[in-house]
Coordinates of N, CA and C in Angstrom, one line a residue:
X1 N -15.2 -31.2 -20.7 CA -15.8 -29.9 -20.6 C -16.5 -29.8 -19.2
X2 N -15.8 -28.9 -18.4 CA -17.2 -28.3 -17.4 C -18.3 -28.1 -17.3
X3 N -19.4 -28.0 -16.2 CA -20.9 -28.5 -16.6 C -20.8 -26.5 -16.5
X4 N -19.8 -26.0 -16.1 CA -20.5 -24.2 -15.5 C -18.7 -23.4 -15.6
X5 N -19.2 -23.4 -17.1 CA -17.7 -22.5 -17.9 C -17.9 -21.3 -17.1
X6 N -17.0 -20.7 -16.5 CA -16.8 -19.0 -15.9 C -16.1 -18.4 -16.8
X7 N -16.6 -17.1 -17.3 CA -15.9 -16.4 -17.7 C -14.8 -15.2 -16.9
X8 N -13.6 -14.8 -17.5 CA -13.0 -14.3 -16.7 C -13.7 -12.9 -16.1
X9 N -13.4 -12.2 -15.0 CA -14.3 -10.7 -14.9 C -13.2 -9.9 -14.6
X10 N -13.2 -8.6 -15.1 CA -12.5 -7.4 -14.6 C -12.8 -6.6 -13.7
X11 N -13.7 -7.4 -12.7 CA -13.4 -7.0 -11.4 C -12.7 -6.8 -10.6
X12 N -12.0 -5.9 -9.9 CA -10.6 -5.9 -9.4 C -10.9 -6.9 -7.8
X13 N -10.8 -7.8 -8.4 CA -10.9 -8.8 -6.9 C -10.0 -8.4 -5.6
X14 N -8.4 -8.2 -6.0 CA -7.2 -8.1 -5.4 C -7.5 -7.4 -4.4
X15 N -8.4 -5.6 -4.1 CA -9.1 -5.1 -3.2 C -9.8 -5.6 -1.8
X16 N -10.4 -6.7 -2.3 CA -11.1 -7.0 -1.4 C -10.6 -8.7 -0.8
X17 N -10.4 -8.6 1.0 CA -10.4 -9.8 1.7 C -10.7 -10.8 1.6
X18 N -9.9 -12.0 1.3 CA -10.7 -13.3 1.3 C -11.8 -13.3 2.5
X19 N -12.8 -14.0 2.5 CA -13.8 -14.8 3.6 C -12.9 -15.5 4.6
X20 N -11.9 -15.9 3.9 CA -11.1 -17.2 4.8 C -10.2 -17.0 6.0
X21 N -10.3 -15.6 5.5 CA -8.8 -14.8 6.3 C -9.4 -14.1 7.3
X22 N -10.8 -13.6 6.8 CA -11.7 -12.7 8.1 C -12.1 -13.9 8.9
X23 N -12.7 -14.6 8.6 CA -13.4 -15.5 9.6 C -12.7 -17.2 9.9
X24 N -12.9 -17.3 11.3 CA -12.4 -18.4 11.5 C -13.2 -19.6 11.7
X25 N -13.9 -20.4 11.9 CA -15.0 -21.4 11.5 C -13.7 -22.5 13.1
X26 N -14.5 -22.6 13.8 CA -13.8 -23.5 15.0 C -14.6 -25.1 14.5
X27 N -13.7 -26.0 14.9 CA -13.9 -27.7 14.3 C -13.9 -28.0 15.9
X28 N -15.2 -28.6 15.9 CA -15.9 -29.2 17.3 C -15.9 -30.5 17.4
X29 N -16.2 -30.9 15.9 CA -16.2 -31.9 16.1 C -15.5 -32.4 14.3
X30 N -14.1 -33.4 15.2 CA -13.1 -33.8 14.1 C -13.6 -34.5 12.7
X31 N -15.1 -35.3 12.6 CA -15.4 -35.8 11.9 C -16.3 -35.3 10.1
X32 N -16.4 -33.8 11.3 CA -17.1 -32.6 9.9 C -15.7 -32.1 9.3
X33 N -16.2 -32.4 7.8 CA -15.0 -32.1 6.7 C -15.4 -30.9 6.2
X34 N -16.7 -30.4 6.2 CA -16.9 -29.0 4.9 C -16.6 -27.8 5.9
X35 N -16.6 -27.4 7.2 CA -15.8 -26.3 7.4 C -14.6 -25.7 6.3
X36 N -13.4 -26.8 7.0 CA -12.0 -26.5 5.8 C -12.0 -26.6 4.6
X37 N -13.0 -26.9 4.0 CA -13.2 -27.4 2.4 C -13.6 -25.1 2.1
X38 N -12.7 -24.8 0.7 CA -12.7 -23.9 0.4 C -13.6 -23.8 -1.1
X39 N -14.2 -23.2 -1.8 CA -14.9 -22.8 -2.6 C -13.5 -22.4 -4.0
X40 N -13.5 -22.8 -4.7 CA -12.5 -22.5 -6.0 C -13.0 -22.1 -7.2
X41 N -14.6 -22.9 -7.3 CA -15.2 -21.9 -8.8 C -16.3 -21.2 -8.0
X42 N -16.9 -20.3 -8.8 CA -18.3 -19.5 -8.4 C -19.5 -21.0 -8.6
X43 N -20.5 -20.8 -7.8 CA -21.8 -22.0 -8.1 C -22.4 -21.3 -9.6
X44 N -23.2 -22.0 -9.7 CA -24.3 -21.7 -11.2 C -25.3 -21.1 -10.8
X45 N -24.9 -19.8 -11.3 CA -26.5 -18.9 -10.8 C -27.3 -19.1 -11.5
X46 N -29.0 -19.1 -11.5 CA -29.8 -19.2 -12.4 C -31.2 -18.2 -12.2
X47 N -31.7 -18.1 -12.8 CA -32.3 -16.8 -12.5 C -33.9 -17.1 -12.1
X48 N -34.5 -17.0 -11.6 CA -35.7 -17.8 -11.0 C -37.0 -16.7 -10.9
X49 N -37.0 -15.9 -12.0 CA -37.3 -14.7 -11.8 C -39.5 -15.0 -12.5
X50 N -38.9 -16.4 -13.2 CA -40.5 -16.7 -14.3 C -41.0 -17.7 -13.1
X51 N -40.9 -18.2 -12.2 CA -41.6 -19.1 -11.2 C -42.8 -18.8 -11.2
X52 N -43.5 -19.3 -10.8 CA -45.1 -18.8 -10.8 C -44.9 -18.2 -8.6
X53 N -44.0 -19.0 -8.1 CA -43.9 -17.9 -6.9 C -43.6 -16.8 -6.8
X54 N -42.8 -16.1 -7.5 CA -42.3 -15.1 -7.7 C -43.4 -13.8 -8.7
X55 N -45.1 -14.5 -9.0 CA -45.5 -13.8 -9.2 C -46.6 -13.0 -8.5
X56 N -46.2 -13.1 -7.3 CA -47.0 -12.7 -5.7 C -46.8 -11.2 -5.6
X57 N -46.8 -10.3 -7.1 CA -47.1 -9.1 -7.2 C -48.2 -8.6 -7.4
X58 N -48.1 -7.4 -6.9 CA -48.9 -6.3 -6.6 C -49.7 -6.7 -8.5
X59 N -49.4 -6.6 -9.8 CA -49.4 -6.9 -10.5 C -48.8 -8.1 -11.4
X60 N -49.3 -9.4 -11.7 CA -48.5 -10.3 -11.8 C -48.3 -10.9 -13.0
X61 N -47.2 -11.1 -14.2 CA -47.1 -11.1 -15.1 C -47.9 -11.5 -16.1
X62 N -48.6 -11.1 -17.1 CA -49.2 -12.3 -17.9 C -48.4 -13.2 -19.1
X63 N -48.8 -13.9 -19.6 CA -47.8 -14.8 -21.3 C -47.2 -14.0 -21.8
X64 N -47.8 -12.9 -22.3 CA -46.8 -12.2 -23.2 C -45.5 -11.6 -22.4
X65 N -45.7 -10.8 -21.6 CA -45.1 -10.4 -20.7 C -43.7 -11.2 -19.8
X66 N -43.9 -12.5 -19.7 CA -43.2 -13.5 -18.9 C -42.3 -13.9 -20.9
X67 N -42.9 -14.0 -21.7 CA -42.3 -14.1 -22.9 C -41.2 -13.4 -23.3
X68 N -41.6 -11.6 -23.0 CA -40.6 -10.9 -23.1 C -39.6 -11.0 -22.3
X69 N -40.1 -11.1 -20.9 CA -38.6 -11.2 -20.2 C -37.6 -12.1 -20.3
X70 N -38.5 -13.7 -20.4 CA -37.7 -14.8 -20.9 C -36.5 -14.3 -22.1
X71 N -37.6 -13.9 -22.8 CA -36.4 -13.4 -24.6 C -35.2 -12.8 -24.0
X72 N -35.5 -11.9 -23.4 CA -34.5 -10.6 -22.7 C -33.3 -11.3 -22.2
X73 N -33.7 -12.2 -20.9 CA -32.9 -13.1 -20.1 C -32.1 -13.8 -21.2
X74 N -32.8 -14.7 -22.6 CA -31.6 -15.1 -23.4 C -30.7 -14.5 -24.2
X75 N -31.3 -13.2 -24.2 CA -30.6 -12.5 -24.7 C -29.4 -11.4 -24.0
X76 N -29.7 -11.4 -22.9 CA -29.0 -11.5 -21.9 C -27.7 -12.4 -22.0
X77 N -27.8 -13.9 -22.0 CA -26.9 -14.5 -22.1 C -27.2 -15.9 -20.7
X78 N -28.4 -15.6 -20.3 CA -28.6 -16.8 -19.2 C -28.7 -17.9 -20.6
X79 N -27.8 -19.2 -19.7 CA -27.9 -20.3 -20.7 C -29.4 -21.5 -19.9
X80 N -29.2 -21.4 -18.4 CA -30.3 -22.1 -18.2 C -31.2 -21.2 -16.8
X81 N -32.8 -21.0 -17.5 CA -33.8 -20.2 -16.6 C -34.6 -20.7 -16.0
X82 N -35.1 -21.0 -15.0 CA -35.8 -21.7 -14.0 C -37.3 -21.0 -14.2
X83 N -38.5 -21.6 -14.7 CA -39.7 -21.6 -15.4 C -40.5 -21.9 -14.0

């Protein structure tokens, strides 16, 4: 089993240009490998939204409130939330 299942999307991808095709990345030096190395799944987004840095608002969450959103997010469908 994969550690980061993708689901398929019906986003019409086919529209839009690969990255790979617009930009060319020049090799300076022969011994760097991750230039040519291409990307094949999406990374694991995670949502970092309950951090205690991210509470440098104007108004900044309290328990209940960070509670709700949490619930929301799993109900949402995030499987893992960064606290």
């Amino acid at each position: 089993m994969r550690w980061n299942p993708q689901q398929p999307s019906p986003m019409p991808h086919g529209r839009y240009t690969d990255v790979y095709s617009r930009v060319s990345v020049p090799l300076k030096d022969a011994d760097r490998t991750w230039p040519t190395k291409r990307l094949t799944d999406a990374p694991l987004w995670v949502p970092v939204d309950l951090r205690d840095g991210n509470q440098a608002l104007a108004e900044p969450m309290d328990p209940a409130r960070k509670r709700r959103f949490f619930e929301m997010m799993v109900s949402v469908g995030y499987k893992e939330i960064e606290v």
